[in-house]
mmCIF file with all atom_site columns, C-alpha atoms in Angstrom:
data_model
loop_
_atom_site.group_PDB
_atom_site.id
_atom_site.type_symbol
_atom_site.label_atom_id
_atom_site.label_alt_id
_atom_site.label_comp_id
_atom_site.label_asym_id
_atom_site.label_entity_id
_atom_site.label_seq_id
_atom_site.pdbx_PDB_ins_code
_atom_site.Cartn_x
_atom_site.Cartn_y
_atom_site.Cartn_z
_atom_site.occupancy
_atom_site.B_iso_or_equiv
_atom_site.pdbx_formal_charge
_atom_site.auth_seq_id
_atom_site.auth_comp_id
_atom_site.auth_asym_id
_atom_site.auth_atom_id
_atom_site.pdbx_PDB_model_num
ATOM 1   C CA . MET A 1 1   ? 0.877   -41.533 27.496  1.00 56.00 ? 17  MET A CA 1
ATOM 2   C CA . ARG A 1 2   ? 3.589   -39.392 27.672  1.00 57.00 ? 18  ARG A CA 1
ATOM 3   C CA . ALA A 1 3   ? 4.179   -39.588 23.610  1.00 50.00 ? 19  ALA A CA 1
ATOM 4   C CA . SER A 1 4   ? 0.575   -38.075 23.606  1.00 51.00 ? 20  SER A CA 1
ATOM 5   C CA . TYR A 1 5   ? 1.460   -35.340 25.034  1.00 46.00 ? 21  TYR A CA 1
ATOM 6   C CA . LEU A 1 6   ? 4.830   -34.635 23.490  1.00 41.00 ? 22  LEU A CA 1
ATOM 7   C CA . LEU A 1 7   ? 3.181   -35.341 20.459  1.00 40.00 ? 23  LEU A CA 1
ATOM 8   C CA . CYS A 1 8   ? 0.778   -32.597 20.776  1.00 41.00 ? 24  CYS A CA 1
ATOM 9   C CA . PHE A 1 9   ? 2.693   -29.676 22.614  1.00 46.00 ? 25  PHE A CA 1
ATOM 10  C CA . VAL A 1 10  ? 5.359   -31.025 18.896  1.00 40.00 ? 26  VAL A CA 1
ATOM 11  C CA . LEU A 1 11  ? 1.642   -29.986 16.417  1.00 41.00 ? 27  LEU A CA 1
ATOM 12  C CA . LEU A 1 12  ? 1.970   -26.067 19.353  1.00 41.00 ? 28  LEU A CA 1
ATOM 13  C CA . ILE A 1 13  ? 4.931   -25.160 17.490  1.00 44.00 ? 29  ILE A CA 1
ATOM 14  C CA . LEU A 1 14  ? 4.861   -26.535 13.955  1.00 42.00 ? 30  LEU A CA 1
ATOM 15  C CA . LEU A 1 15  ? 1.099   -24.786 13.738  1.00 43.00 ? 31  LEU A CA 1
ATOM 16  C CA . SER A 1 16  ? 2.219   -21.460 15.588  1.00 45.00 ? 32  SER A CA 1
ATOM 17  C CA . GLY A 1 17  ? 5.192   -21.595 13.314  1.00 46.00 ? 33  GLY A CA 1
ATOM 18  C CA . CYS A 1 18  ? 3.240   -21.366 10.306  1.00 45.00 ? 34  CYS A CA 1
ATOM 19  C CA . LYS A 1 19  ? 3.058   -17.639 8.711   1.00 41.00 ? 35  LYS A CA 1
ATOM 20  C CA . LYS A 1 20  ? -0.652  -16.844 7.858   1.00 41.00 ? 36  LYS A CA 1
ATOM 21  C CA . GLU A 1 21  ? -0.727  -16.237 4.028   1.00 42.00 ? 37  GLU A CA 1
ATOM 22  C CA . GLN A 1 22  ? -1.505  -12.109 3.820   1.00 51.00 ? 38  GLN A CA 1
ATOM 23  C CA . SER A 1 23  ? -4.445  -11.861 1.606   1.00 62.00 ? 39  SER A CA 1
ATOM 24  C CA . SER A 1 24  ? -4.702  -9.882  -1.858  1.00 74.00 ? 40  SER A CA 1
ATOM 25  C CA . VAL A 1 25  ? -5.770  -6.143  -2.269  1.00 79.00 ? 41  VAL A CA 1
ATOM 26  C CA . PRO A 1 26  ? -8.765  -7.175  -4.516  1.00 84.00 ? 42  PRO A CA 1
ATOM 27  C CA . ALA A 1 27  ? -7.719  -5.283  -7.931  1.00 83.00 ? 43  ALA A CA 1
ATOM 28  C CA . GLU A 1 28  ? -10.574 -4.633  -8.641  1.00 84.00 ? 44  GLU A CA 1
ATOM 29  C CA . LEU A 1 29  ? -10.791 -2.022  -6.374  1.00 88.00 ? 45  LEU A CA 1
ATOM 30  C CA . LEU A 1 30  ? -7.920  -0.961  -6.092  1.00 92.00 ? 46  LEU A CA 1
ATOM 31  C CA . PHE A 1 31  ? -6.130  -0.163  -9.894  1.00 94.00 ? 47  PHE A CA 1
ATOM 32  C CA . GLY A 1 32  ? -8.008  2.534   -11.160 1.00 95.00 ? 48  GLY A CA 1
ATOM 33  C CA . GLN A 1 33  ? -8.841  4.562   -8.766  1.00 94.00 ? 49  GLN A CA 1
ATOM 34  C CA . THR A 1 34  ? -7.764  7.872   -7.514  1.00 95.00 ? 50  THR A CA 1
ATOM 35  C CA . TRP A 1 35  ? -7.001  7.661   -3.984  1.00 96.00 ? 51  TRP A CA 1
ATOM 36  C CA . TYR A 1 36  ? -5.947  10.807  -2.366  1.00 96.00 ? 52  TYR A CA 1
ATOM 37  C CA . ASN A 1 37  ? -3.571  11.243  0.660   1.00 95.00 ? 53  ASN A CA 1
ATOM 38  C CA . THR A 1 38  ? -5.294  12.589  3.883   1.00 93.00 ? 54  THR A CA 1
ATOM 39  C CA . PHE A 1 39  ? -2.318  13.090  6.241   1.00 90.00 ? 55  PHE A CA 1
ATOM 40  C CA . GLN A 1 40  ? -3.771  10.927  8.890   1.00 91.00 ? 56  GLN A CA 1
ATOM 41  C CA . GLU A 1 41  ? -2.075  8.009   9.840   1.00 90.00 ? 57  GLU A CA 1
ATOM 42  C CA . ASP A 1 42  ? -3.479  4.931   11.383  1.00 88.00 ? 58  ASP A CA 1
ATOM 43  C CA . GLY A 1 43  ? -1.032  4.335   14.015  1.00 84.00 ? 59  GLY A CA 1
ATOM 44  C CA . ASP A 1 44  ? 1.009   1.680   12.416  1.00 84.00 ? 60  ASP A CA 1
ATOM 45  C CA . GLU A 1 45  ? 2.667   3.546   10.762  1.00 89.00 ? 61  GLU A CA 1
ATOM 46  C CA . PHE A 1 46  ? 0.204   2.953   7.960   1.00 95.00 ? 62  PHE A CA 1
ATOM 47  C CA . LEU A 1 47  ? -1.085  7.017   6.477   1.00 95.00 ? 63  LEU A CA 1
ATOM 48  C CA . VAL A 1 48  ? -5.303  6.970   5.795   1.00 95.00 ? 64  VAL A CA 1
ATOM 49  C CA . PHE A 1 49  ? -6.399  7.190   2.286   1.00 96.00 ? 65  PHE A CA 1
ATOM 50  C CA . LYS A 1 50  ? -10.063 8.439   0.814   1.00 95.00 ? 66  LYS A CA 1
ATOM 51  C CA . ARG A 1 51  ? -11.152 8.742   -2.458  1.00 94.00 ? 67  ARG A CA 1
ATOM 52  C CA . GLU A 1 52  ? -12.661 11.386  -2.127  1.00 92.00 ? 68  GLU A CA 1
ATOM 53  C CA . PRO A 1 53  ? -9.894  14.436  -3.291  1.00 90.00 ? 69  PRO A CA 1
ATOM 54  C CA . PRO A 1 54  ? -9.572  16.573  0.100   1.00 84.00 ? 70  PRO A CA 1
ATOM 55  C CA . THR A 1 55  ? -10.649 20.425  0.768   1.00 83.00 ? 71  THR A CA 1
ATOM 56  C CA . GLY A 1 56  ? -8.187  22.941  0.232   1.00 77.00 ? 72  GLY A CA 1
ATOM 57  C CA . ARG A 1 57  ? -5.133  23.923  -0.660  1.00 70.00 ? 73  ARG A CA 1
ATOM 58  C CA . GLY A 1 58  ? -2.897  21.085  -2.392  1.00 77.00 ? 74  GLY A CA 1
ATOM 59  C CA . TYR A 1 59  ? -3.124  17.491  -1.286  1.00 87.00 ? 75  TYR A CA 1
ATOM 60  C CA . GLU A 1 60  ? -1.030  14.154  -2.846  1.00 94.00 ? 76  GLU A CA 1
ATOM 61  C CA . SER A 1 61  ? -2.489  10.829  -4.089  1.00 96.00 ? 77  SER A CA 1
ATOM 62  C CA . PHE A 1 62  ? -1.295  7.895   -6.435  1.00 97.00 ? 78  PHE A CA 1
ATOM 63  C CA . ARG A 1 63  ? -3.076  6.195   -9.199  1.00 97.00 ? 79  ARG A CA 1
ATOM 64  C CA . LEU A 1 64  ? -2.566  2.002   -9.887  1.00 97.00 ? 80  LEU A CA 1
ATOM 65  C CA . GLU A 1 65  ? -3.350  1.293   -13.239 1.00 97.00 ? 81  GLU A CA 1
ATOM 66  C CA . ALA A 1 66  ? -3.634  -2.603  -14.157 1.00 95.00 ? 82  ALA A CA 1
ATOM 67  C CA . ASP A 1 67  ? -1.619  -2.588  -16.654 1.00 97.00 ? 83  ASP A CA 1
ATOM 68  C CA . GLY A 1 68  ? 1.861   -1.605  -14.692 1.00 97.00 ? 84  GLY A CA 1
ATOM 69  C CA . GLN A 1 69  ? 1.451   2.254   -15.585 1.00 98.00 ? 85  GLN A CA 1
ATOM 70  C CA . PHE A 1 70  ? 1.761   5.140   -12.290 1.00 98.00 ? 86  PHE A CA 1
ATOM 71  C CA . GLN A 1 71  ? 0.939   8.595   -10.936 1.00 98.00 ? 87  GLN A CA 1
ATOM 72  C CA . GLU A 1 72  ? 1.734   10.310  -8.196  1.00 97.00 ? 88  GLU A CA 1
ATOM 73  C CA . GLN A 1 73  ? 0.430   13.811  -7.669  1.00 96.00 ? 89  GLN A CA 1
ATOM 74  C CA . GLY A 1 74  ? 2.005   16.332  -5.547  1.00 93.00 ? 90  GLY A CA 1
ATOM 75  C CA . ILE A 1 75  ? 2.828   19.715  -4.175  1.00 89.00 ? 91  ILE A CA 1
ATOM 76  C CA . ALA A 1 76  ? 5.243   21.253  -6.782  1.00 89.00 ? 92  ALA A CA 1
ATOM 77  C CA . PRO A 1 77  ? 6.964   24.463  -5.862  1.00 84.00 ? 93  PRO A CA 1
ATOM 78  C CA . ALA A 1 78  ? 3.797   27.900  -4.877  1.00 83.00 ? 94  ALA A CA 1
ATOM 79  C CA . ASP A 1 79  ? 1.392   25.787  -4.461  1.00 79.00 ? 95  ASP A CA 1
ATOM 80  C CA . GLY A 1 80  ? 1.822   24.151  -7.816  1.00 85.00 ? 96  GLY A CA 1
ATOM 81  C CA . VAL A 1 81  ? 0.577   20.777  -8.496  1.00 88.00 ? 97  VAL A CA 1
ATOM 82  C CA . GLU A 1 82  ? 3.390   18.272  -9.886  1.00 94.00 ? 98  GLU A CA 1
ATOM 83  C CA . PHE A 1 83  ? 3.290   14.584  -11.149 1.00 96.00 ? 99  PHE A CA 1
ATOM 84  C CA . ARG A 1 84  ? 5.050   11.955  -11.697 1.00 97.00 ? 100 ARG A CA 1
ATOM 85  C CA . PRO A 1 85  ? 4.550   8.773   -13.434 1.00 98.00 ? 101 PRO A CA 1
ATOM 86  C CA . GLY A 1 86  ? 6.077   5.683   -13.114 1.00 98.00 ? 102 GLY A CA 1
ATOM 87  C CA . ILE A 1 87  ? 5.200   1.948   -13.647 1.00 98.00 ? 103 ILE A CA 1
ATOM 88  C CA . TRP A 1 88  ? 4.976   -0.819  -10.129 1.00 98.00 ? 104 TRP A CA 1
ATOM 89  C CA . THR A 1 89  ? 5.297   -4.161  -10.562 1.00 97.00 ? 105 THR A CA 1
ATOM 90  C CA . ARG A 1 90  ? 3.923   -6.909  -7.564  1.00 96.00 ? 106 ARG A CA 1
ATOM 91  C CA . GLU A 1 91  ? 6.713   -8.220  -4.361  1.00 95.00 ? 107 GLU A CA 1
ATOM 92  C CA . ASP A 1 92  ? 4.314   -9.244  -2.488  1.00 92.00 ? 108 ASP A CA 1
ATOM 93  C CA . ALA A 1 93  ? 0.201   -10.179 -2.385  1.00 88.00 ? 109 ALA A CA 1
ATOM 94  C CA . ASN A 1 94  ? 0.022   -6.105  -0.635  1.00 92.00 ? 110 ASN A CA 1
ATOM 95  C CA . LYS A 1 95  ? 2.915   -4.869  -1.954  1.00 95.00 ? 111 LYS A CA 1
ATOM 96  C CA . TYR A 1 96  ? 4.114   -2.847  -5.235  1.00 96.00 ? 112 TYR A CA 1
ATOM 97  C CA . ARG A 1 97  ? 7.822   -1.857  -6.327  1.00 98.00 ? 113 ARG A CA 1
ATOM 98  C CA . ILE A 1 98  ? 7.234   1.808   -7.726  1.00 98.00 ? 114 ILE A CA 1
ATOM 99  C CA . ARG A 1 99  ? 9.439   2.617   -10.265 1.00 98.00 ? 115 ARG A CA 1
ATOM 100 C CA . PHE A 1 100 ? 9.075   7.243   -11.878 1.00 98.00 ? 116 PHE A CA 1
ATOM 101 C CA . LEU A 1 101 ? 10.401  7.528   -15.241 1.00 98.00 ? 117 LEU A CA 1
ATOM 102 C CA . ASP A 1 102 ? 12.967  10.257  -14.111 1.00 96.00 ? 118 ASP A CA 1
ATOM 103 C CA . ASN A 1 103 ? 15.083  8.903   -12.768 1.00 93.00 ? 119 ASN A CA 1
ATOM 104 C CA . THR A 1 104 ? 15.981  12.067  -10.169 1.00 93.00 ? 120 THR A CA 1
ATOM 105 C CA . TRP A 1 105 ? 13.037  10.698  -8.355  1.00 94.00 ? 121 TRP A CA 1
ATOM 106 C CA . GLN A 1 106 ? 12.987  7.834   -5.423  1.00 96.00 ? 122 GLN A CA 1
ATOM 107 C CA . GLY A 1 107 ? 11.864  3.704   -6.130  1.00 97.00 ? 123 GLY A CA 1
ATOM 108 C CA . TYR A 1 108 ? 10.349  2.487   -2.874  1.00 98.00 ? 124 TYR A CA 1
ATOM 109 C CA . LEU A 1 109 ? 8.642   -0.488  -1.941  1.00 98.00 ? 125 LEU A CA 1
ATOM 110 C CA . LEU A 1 110 ? 4.179   0.719   -1.110  1.00 97.00 ? 126 LEU A CA 1
ATOM 111 C CA . GLU A 1 111 ? 2.560   -1.702  1.026   1.00 96.00 ? 127 GLU A CA 1
ATOM 112 C CA . VAL A 1 112 ? -1.157  -1.443  1.387   1.00 94.00 ? 128 VAL A CA 1
ATOM 113 C CA . ARG A 1 113 ? -4.205  -1.480  2.968   1.00 91.00 ? 129 ARG A CA 1
ATOM 114 C CA . LEU A 1 114 ? -7.742  -1.715  1.725   1.00 79.00 ? 130 LEU A CA 1
ATOM 115 C CA . ILE A 1 115 ? -10.727 -0.991  4.439   1.00 77.00 ? 131 ILE A CA 1
ATOM 116 C CA . ASP A 1 116 ? -13.322 -0.083  3.018   1.00 87.00 ? 132 ASP A CA 1
ATOM 117 C CA . LYS A 1 117 ? -14.225 0.281   -1.097  1.00 89.00 ? 133 LYS A CA 1
ATOM 118 C CA . GLN A 1 118 ? -14.260 4.121   -0.214  1.00 93.00 ? 134 GLN A CA 1
ATOM 119 C CA . THR A 1 119 ? -11.170 3.684   2.707   1.00 94.00 ? 135 THR A CA 1
ATOM 120 C CA . LEU A 1 120 ? -6.498  2.499   2.155   1.00 94.00 ? 136 LEU A CA 1
ATOM 121 C CA . HIS A 1 121 ? -4.336  3.173   4.673   1.00 95.00 ? 137 HIS A CA 1
ATOM 122 C CA . ALA A 1 122 ? -0.659  2.925   2.930   1.00 95.00 ? 138 ALA A CA 1
ATOM 123 C CA . ARG A 1 123 ? 2.519   3.733   3.552   1.00 95.00 ? 139 ARG A CA 1
ATOM 124 C CA . ARG A 1 124 ? 5.715   4.458   1.597   1.00 95.00 ? 140 ARG A CA 1
ATOM 125 C CA . VAL A 1 125 ? 9.105   2.248   2.326   1.00 95.00 ? 141 VAL A CA 1
ATOM 126 C CA . HIS A 1 126 ? 12.188  3.158   0.980   1.00 90.00 ? 142 HIS A CA 1
#
């Protein structure tokens, strides 16, 4: 009887230590789409991105291509538009290492979570 309790306890500890595998964001929903920053946070340090550009002046966006190309668009001085081309490599199921072609821009790790076909949550980790 004690052995069965001990066995159950050991199994419980082993199972609680198992790491749940993170599912990958579907490529057809992430790649080839321009994602626009809404400047809203989801309360979990992730920013909310939409497929439609926000109304008003200036916005930031990014785009990942399936072939490893990356494009980031941001607000430049005097409210201009600045394009920052780069490349990405996958580091984990939903993590992409971003490197810019212009070394004056600091690269970062982009972590993404797809909410639906129109909404994406992402954060930059420097």
